[in-house]
XYZ file of C-alpha atoms in Angstrom:
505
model
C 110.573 120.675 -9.061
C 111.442 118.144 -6.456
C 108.625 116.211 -5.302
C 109.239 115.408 -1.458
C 107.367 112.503 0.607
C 107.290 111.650 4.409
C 107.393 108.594 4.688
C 107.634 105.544 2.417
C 104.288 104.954 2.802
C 102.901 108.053 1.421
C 105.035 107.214 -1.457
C 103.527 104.255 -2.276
C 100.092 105.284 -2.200
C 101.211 107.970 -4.252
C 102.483 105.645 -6.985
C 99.400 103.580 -6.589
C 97.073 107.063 -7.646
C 99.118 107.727 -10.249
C 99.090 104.259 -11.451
C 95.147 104.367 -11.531
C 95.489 107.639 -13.265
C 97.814 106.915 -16.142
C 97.725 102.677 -16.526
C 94.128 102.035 -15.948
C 93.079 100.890 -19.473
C 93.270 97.616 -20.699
C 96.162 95.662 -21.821
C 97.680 92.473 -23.847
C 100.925 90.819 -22.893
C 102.474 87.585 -24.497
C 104.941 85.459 -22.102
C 106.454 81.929 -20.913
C 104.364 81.357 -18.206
C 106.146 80.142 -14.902
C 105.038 79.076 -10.978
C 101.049 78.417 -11.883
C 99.392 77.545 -8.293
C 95.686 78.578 -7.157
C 96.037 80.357 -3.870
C 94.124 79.948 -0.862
C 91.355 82.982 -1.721
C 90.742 80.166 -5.161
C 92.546 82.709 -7.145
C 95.004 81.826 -9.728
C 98.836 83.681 -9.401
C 101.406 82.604 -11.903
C 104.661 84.580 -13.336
C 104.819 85.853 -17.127
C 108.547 85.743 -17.867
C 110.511 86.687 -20.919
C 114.238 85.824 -20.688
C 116.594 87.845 -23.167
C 120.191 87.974 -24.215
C 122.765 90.528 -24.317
C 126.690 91.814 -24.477
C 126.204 91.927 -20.201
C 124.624 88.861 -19.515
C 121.736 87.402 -19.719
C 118.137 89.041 -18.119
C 115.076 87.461 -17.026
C 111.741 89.845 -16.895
C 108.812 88.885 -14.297
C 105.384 90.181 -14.219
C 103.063 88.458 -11.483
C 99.595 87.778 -12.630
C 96.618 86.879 -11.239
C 93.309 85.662 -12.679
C 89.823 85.046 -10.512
C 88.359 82.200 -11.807
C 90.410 79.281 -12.415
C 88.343 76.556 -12.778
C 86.642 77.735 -15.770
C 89.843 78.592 -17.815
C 91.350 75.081 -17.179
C 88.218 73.823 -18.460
C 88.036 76.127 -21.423
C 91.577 75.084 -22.283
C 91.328 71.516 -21.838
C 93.457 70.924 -18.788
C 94.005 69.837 -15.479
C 95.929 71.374 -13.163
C 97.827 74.693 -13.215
C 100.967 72.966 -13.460
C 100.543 72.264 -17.645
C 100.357 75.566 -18.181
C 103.911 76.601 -17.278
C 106.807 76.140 -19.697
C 104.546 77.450 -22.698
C 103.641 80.727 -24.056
C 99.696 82.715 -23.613
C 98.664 86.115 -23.904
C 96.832 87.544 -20.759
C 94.185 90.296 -21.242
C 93.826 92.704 -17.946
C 94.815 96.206 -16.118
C 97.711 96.652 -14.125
C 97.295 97.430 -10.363
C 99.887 98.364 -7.686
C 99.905 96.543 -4.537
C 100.855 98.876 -2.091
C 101.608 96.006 1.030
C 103.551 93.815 -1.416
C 105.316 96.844 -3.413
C 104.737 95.328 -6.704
C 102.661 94.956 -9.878
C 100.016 93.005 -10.761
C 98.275 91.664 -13.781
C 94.702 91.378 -12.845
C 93.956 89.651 -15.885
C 90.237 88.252 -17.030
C 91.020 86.003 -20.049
C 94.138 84.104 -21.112
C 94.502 82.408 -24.577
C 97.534 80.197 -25.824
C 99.703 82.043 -27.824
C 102.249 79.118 -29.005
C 101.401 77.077 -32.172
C 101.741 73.740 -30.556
C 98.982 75.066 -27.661
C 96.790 76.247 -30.239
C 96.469 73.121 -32.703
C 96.184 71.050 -29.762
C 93.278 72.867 -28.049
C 91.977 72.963 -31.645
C 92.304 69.161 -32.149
C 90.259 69.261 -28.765
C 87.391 71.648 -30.015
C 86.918 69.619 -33.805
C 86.865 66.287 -32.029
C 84.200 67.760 -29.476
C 82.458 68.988 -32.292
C 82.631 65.771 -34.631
C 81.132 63.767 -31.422
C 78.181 65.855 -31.800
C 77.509 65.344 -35.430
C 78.370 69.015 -36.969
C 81.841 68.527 -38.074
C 82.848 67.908 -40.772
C 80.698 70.405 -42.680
C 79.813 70.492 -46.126
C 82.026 72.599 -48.140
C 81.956 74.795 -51.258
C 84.807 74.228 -53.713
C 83.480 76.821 -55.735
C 80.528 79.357 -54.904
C 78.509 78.614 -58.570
C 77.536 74.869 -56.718
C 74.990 77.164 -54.885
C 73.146 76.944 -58.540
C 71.891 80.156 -57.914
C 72.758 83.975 -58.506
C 74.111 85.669 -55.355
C 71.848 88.619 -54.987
C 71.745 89.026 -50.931
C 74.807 88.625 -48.529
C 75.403 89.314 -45.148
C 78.635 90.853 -43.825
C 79.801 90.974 -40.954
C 83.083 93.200 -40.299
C 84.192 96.355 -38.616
C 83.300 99.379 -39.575
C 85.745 101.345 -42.037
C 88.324 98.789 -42.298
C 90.625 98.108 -45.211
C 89.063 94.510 -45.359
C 85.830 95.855 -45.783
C 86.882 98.257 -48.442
C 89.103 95.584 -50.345
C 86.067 93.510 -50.530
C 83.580 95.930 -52.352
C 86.243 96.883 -54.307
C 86.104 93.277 -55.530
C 82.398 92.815 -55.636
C 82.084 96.083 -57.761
C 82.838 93.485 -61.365
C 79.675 91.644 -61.069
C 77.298 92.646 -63.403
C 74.920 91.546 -60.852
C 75.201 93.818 -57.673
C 73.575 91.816 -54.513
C 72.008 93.276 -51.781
C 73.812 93.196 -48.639
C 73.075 93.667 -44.650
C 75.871 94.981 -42.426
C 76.970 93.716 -38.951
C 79.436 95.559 -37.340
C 81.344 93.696 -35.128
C 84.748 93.667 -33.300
C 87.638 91.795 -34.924
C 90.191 92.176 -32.260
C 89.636 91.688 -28.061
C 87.696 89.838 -26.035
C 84.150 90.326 -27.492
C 85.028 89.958 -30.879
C 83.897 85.781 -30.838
C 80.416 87.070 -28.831
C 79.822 89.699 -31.532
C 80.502 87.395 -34.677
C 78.039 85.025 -32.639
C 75.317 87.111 -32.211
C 75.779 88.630 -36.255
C 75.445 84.875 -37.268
C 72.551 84.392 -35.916
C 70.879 87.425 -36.424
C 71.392 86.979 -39.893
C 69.743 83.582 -39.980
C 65.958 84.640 -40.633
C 66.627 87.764 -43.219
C 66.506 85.934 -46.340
C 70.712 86.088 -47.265
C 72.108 83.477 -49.294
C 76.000 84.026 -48.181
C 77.354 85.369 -44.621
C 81.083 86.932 -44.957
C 83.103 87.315 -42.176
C 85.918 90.101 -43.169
C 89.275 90.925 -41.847
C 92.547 92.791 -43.602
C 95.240 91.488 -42.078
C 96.272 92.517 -38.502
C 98.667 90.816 -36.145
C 99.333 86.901 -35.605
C 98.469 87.202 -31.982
C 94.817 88.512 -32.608
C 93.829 85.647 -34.566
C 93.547 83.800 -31.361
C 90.044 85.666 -31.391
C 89.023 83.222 -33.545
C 89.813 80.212 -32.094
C 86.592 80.431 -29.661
C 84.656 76.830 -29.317
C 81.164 79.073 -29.597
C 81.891 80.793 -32.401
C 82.923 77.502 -34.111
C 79.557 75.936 -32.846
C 77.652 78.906 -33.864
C 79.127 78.420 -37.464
C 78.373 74.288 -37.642
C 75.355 75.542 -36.907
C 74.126 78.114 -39.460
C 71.440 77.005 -42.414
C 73.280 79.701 -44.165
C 76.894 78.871 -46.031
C 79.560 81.117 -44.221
C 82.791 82.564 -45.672
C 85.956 82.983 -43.895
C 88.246 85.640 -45.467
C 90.424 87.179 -42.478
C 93.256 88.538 -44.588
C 96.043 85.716 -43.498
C 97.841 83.381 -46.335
C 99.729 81.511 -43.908
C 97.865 80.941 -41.056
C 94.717 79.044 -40.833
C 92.522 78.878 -37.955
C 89.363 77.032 -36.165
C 87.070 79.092 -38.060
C 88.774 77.856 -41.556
C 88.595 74.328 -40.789
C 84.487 75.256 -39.855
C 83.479 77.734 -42.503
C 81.966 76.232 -45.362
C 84.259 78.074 -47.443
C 87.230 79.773 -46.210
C 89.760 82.571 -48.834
C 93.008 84.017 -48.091
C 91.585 87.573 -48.570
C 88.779 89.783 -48.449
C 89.768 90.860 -51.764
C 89.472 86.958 -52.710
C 86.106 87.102 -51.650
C 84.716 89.944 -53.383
C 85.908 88.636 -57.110
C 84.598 85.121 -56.236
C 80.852 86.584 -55.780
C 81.395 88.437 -59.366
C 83.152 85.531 -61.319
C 79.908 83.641 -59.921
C 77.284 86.323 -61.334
C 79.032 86.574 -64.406
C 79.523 83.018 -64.591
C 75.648 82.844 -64.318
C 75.010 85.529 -66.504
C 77.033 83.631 -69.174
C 75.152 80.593 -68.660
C 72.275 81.603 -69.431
C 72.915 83.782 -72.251
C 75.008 80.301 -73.855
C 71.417 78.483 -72.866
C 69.481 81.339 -74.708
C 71.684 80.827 -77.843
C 71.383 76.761 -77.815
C 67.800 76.646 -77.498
C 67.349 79.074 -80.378
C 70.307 77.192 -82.100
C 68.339 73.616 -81.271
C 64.388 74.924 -82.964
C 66.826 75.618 -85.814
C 67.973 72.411 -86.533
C 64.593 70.899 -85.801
C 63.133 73.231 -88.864
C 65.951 72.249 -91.338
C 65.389 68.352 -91.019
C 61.435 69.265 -90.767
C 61.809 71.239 -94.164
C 64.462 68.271 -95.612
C 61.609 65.602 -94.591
C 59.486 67.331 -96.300
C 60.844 67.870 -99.559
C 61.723 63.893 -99.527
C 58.353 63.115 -99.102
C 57.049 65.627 -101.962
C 59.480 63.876 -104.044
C 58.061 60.431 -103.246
C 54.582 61.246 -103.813
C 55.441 62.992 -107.043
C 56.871 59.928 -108.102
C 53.538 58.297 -108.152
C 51.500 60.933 -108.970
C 49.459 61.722 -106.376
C 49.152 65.532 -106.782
C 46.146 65.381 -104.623
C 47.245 64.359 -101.633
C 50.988 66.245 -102.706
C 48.630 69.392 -102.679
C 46.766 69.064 -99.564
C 49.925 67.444 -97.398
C 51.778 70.327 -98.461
C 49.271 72.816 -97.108
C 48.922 71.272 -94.073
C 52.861 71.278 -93.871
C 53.065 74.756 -94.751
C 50.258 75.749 -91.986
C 52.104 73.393 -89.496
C 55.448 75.226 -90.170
C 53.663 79.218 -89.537
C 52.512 77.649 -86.334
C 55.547 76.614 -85.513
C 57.244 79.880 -86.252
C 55.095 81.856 -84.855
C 55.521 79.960 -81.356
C 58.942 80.080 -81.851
C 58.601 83.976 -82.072
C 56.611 84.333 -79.737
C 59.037 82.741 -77.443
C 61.367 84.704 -78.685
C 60.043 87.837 -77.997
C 58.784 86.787 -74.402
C 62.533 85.628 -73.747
C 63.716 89.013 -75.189
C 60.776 90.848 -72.670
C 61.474 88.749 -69.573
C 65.235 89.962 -70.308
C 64.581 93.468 -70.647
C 62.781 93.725 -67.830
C 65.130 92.315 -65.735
C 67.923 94.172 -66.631
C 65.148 97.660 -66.754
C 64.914 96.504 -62.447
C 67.866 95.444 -61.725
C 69.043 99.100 -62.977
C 66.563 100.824 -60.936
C 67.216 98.882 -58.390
C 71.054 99.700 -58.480
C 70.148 103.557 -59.151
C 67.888 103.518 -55.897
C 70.549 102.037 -53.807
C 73.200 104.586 -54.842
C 70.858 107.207 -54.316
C 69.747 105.858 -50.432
C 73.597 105.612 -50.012
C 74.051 108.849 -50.840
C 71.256 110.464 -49.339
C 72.551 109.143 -46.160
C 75.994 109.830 -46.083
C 75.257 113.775 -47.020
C 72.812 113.602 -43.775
C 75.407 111.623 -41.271
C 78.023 114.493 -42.691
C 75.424 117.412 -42.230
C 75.163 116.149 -38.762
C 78.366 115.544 -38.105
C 79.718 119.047 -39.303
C 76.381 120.482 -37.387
C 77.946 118.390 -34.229
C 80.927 120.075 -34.358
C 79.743 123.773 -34.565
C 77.641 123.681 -31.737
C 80.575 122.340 -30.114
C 82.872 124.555 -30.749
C 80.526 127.152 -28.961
C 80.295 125.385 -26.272
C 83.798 124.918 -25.889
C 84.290 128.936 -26.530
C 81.379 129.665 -24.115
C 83.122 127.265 -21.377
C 86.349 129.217 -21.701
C 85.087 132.443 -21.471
C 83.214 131.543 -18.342
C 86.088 129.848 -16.573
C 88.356 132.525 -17.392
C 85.799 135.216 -15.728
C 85.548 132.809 -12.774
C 89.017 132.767 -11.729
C 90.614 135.840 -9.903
C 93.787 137.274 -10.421
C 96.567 135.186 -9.390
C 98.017 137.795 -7.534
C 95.370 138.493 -4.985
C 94.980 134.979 -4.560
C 99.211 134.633 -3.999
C 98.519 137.689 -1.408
C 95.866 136.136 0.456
C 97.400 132.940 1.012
C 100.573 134.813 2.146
C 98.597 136.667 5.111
C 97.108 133.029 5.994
C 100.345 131.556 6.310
C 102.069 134.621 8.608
C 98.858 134.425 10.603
C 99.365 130.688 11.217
C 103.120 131.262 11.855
C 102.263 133.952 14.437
C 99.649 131.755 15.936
C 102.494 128.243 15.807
C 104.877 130.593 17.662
C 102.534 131.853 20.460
C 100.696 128.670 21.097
C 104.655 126.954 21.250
C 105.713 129.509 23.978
C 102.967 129.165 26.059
C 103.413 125.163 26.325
C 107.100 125.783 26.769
C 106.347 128.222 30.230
C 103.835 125.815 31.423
C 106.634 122.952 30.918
C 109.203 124.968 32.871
C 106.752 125.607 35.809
C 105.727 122.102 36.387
C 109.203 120.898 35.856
C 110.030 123.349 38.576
C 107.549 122.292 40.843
C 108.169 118.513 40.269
C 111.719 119.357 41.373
C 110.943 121.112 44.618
C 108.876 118.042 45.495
C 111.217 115.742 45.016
C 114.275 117.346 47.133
C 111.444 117.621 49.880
C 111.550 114.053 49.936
C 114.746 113.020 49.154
C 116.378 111.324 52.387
C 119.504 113.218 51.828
C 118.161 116.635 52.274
C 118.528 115.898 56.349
C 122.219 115.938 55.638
C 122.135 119.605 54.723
C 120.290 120.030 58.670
C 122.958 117.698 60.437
C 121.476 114.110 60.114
C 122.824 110.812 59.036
C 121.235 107.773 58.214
C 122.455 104.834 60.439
C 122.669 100.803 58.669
C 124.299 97.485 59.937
C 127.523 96.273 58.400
C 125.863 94.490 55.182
C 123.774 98.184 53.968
C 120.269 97.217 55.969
C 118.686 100.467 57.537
C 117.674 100.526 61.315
C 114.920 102.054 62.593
C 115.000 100.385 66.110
C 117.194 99.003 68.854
C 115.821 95.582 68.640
C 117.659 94.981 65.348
C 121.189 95.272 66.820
C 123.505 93.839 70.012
C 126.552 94.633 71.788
C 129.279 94.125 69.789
C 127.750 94.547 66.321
C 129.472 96.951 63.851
C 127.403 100.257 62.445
C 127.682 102.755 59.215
C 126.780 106.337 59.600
C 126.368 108.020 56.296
C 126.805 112.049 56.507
C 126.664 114.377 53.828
C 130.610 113.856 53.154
C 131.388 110.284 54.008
C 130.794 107.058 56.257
C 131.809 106.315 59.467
C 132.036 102.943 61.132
C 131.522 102.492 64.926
C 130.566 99.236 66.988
C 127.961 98.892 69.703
C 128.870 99.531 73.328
C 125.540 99.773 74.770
C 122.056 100.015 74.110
C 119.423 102.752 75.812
C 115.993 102.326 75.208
C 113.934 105.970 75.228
C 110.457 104.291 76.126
C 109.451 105.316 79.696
C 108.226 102.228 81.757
């Protein structure tokens, strides 16, 4: 089916609709940006251009932009003037509009980032140094999560929701024989509000009590990490009484929130087995301390018992069975104290133990059964959800379908609409043609009334001097003089023999 327009105009607008119908979302584009002024209106317009290669020649692609506040991206990327930003490469955020006067497309774009390595260090040179000024970098780092001197039995993390970081990471946590608590932020990764809601997820987690925050994220692409290059979320992280972990799933790249994290790992998955090598680590301690204090009362009651028995021997020697008698009950009574507090000790050790372990079981049990409990109720309601849907959706169609009538009454109606108008066109165009043909009719008969040649037809002629001039009276002429007489098939010349005047005296 041919689609058929007017004019050019209509076209236009017509590719403007559809534009707003089918390209209205948002978009990303990475380019070599070219011709950076700020307009008249205060509105940034600059050219994204990528130039490519090939077998015909080489091509250069253009995409005009346009972004509404200037003066607070040149400040947020450390420059100038407009000018330093051509010649290197950013990625523009926006929606695509057609401008129907200037027959083109436009980037209306709200944030721009640089997307070229050199662009980025520098601007992140910029941010550390602005930082360092204010006292909050460099922070203190973690080589290794055990100098918390502490078991890690509450986190924070602070991810989106069902993403293969996220899932790489409790697979890693799931060897420590101490499971930690944990509170969940959900938060964007990718786009422009993924810095505000990492902010906002730092600081909320401030005041809960958490003795780690993780920020996940598996992988992705190299142009998204530019989300966290943002000079507030860097702040926010300088910031935090709580260590944070950086583990966004890239080996090769680092970025600004690496170089601020108090402890940044290549993966999620890194992450994870670092908080269970630290429990266990922990764990191990203490059993080794158990085992050298038990090992140390030991050694004390062997040289006790050897001290003893070289003293017996010397008092033997001089034959003091007396005092042999009564030092050796007191020794004896000294020693069951002694083991007795060392059993008791013992056994308090071995309680204190148990019941750890007895809560830190039920503990585990009652979070597997909350988790549990509330992942069979979101899938009730989700599979509830979708039921009454489905009615609806059935209940929808079957009232449409009654709604509508037959498509061949409705073809036949608009048929006798469209020979009525027809019949109505032609009568209404026949009637304006008669009423043309009278007044043109009429129009003529006026003007041969008046045209000066119609006296020919009765036998006139109009009379002029030699040079053209009409005469309407004796006065204008003299014996002598020469005269035209225009009749209805030629002109005659004559000259002046005498003059009669016809007024009576």
């Amino acid at each position: 089916m041919i689609r058929q327009f007017q004019r050019v105009s209509e076209l236009m607008w017509w590719i403007r609709e559809f534009s707003k119908l089918h390209l209205s979302g948002e978009i990303e584009v990475i380019g070599e940006v070219r011709n950076a002024r700020i307009n008249k209106r205060g509105v940034l317009d600059l050219e994204l251009v990528e130039s490519s290669k090939a077998k015909s020649g080489s091509f250069t692609y253009r995409l005009n932009c346009q972004l509404a506040n200037p003066k607070s991206l040149l400040k947020s990327l450390k420059i100038q003037s407009p000018q330093e930003l051509e010649g290197l490469e950013y990625i523009l955020t926006g929606s695509l509009n057609f401008r129907v006067t200037q027959n083109r497309y436009v980037l209306e774009a709200y944030q721009m980032q640089p997307y070229g390595k050199g662009s980025i260090e520098k601007r992140r040179n910029a941010i550390l140094k602005e930082l360092e000024n204010a006292g909050l970098y460099p922070v203190k780092k973690l080589a290794f999560l055990f100098d918390l001197k502490e078991p890690i039995t509450k986190i924070s993390i602070i991810a989106s929701p069902g993403t293969r970081g996220l899932t790489d990471f409790l697979v890693g946590l799931r060897h420590s024989p101490l499971l930690p608590e944990f509170d969940f932020y959900p938060a964007a990764m990718e786009g422009a509000s993924a810095a505000k809601g990492i902010c906002k997820a730092i600081e909320s987690a401030q005041e809960t009590g958490t003795q780690l925050i993780v920020i996940l994220r598996g992988g992705g692409a190299q142009g998204s990490l530019l989300y966290f290059e943002d000079e507030k979320l860097a702040r926010m992280v300088c910031l935090s009484k709580i260590p944070v972990i950086s583990a966004i799933g890239h080996t090769e790249d680092k970025t600004l929130l690496d170089y601020v994290a108090h402890r940044a790992v290549e993966t999620p998955t890194t992450a994870g087995r670092e908080i269970a090598e630290t429990n266990l680590r922990y764990l191990e301690n203490h059993e080794r301390s158990v085992e050298v204090f038990f090992k140390t009362f030991t050694e004390i009651i062997e040289q006790g018992n050897i001290a003893l028995n070289r003293s017996i021997k010397l008092l033997t020697a001089h034959k003091v069975e007396r005092y042999l008698s009564s030092y050796e009950r007191e020794a004896e009574l000294q020693t069951k104290r002694l083991l007795s507090t060392i059993s008791a000790y013992s056994k308090k050790s071995e309680e204190v133990l148990k019941r750890d372990s007895k809560e830190l079981s039920s503990k585990l049990s009652r979070i597997l059964r909350e988790r549990r409990s509330s992942v069979a109720v979101r899938a009730e309601g989700i599979f509830t959800k979708g039921k009454k849907l489905e009615r609806n959706l059935r209940l929808y169609e079957s009232m449409i379908l009654s709604a509508l009538p037959p498509i061949s009454a409705l073809l036949d109606a608009k048929s006798e609409k469209l020979k009525e108008s027809t019949h109505r066109l032609v009568a209404v165009t026949d009637s304006i043609f008669n009423l043309a043909n009278q007044y043109a009719r009429e129009y003529t008969a006026k003007i041969r009334a008046i045209n000066p040649l119609h006296s020919f037809m009765k036998g006139g002629a109009i009379v002029t001097d030699a040079f053209g001039k009409p005469l309407i009276t004796i006065k204008q002429v003299k014996k002598g003089d020469e005269l035209k007489l225009r009749v209805t098939d030629g002109v005659i010349l004559s000259e002046v023999k005498e003059k009669r005047s016809l007024t009576k005296k």
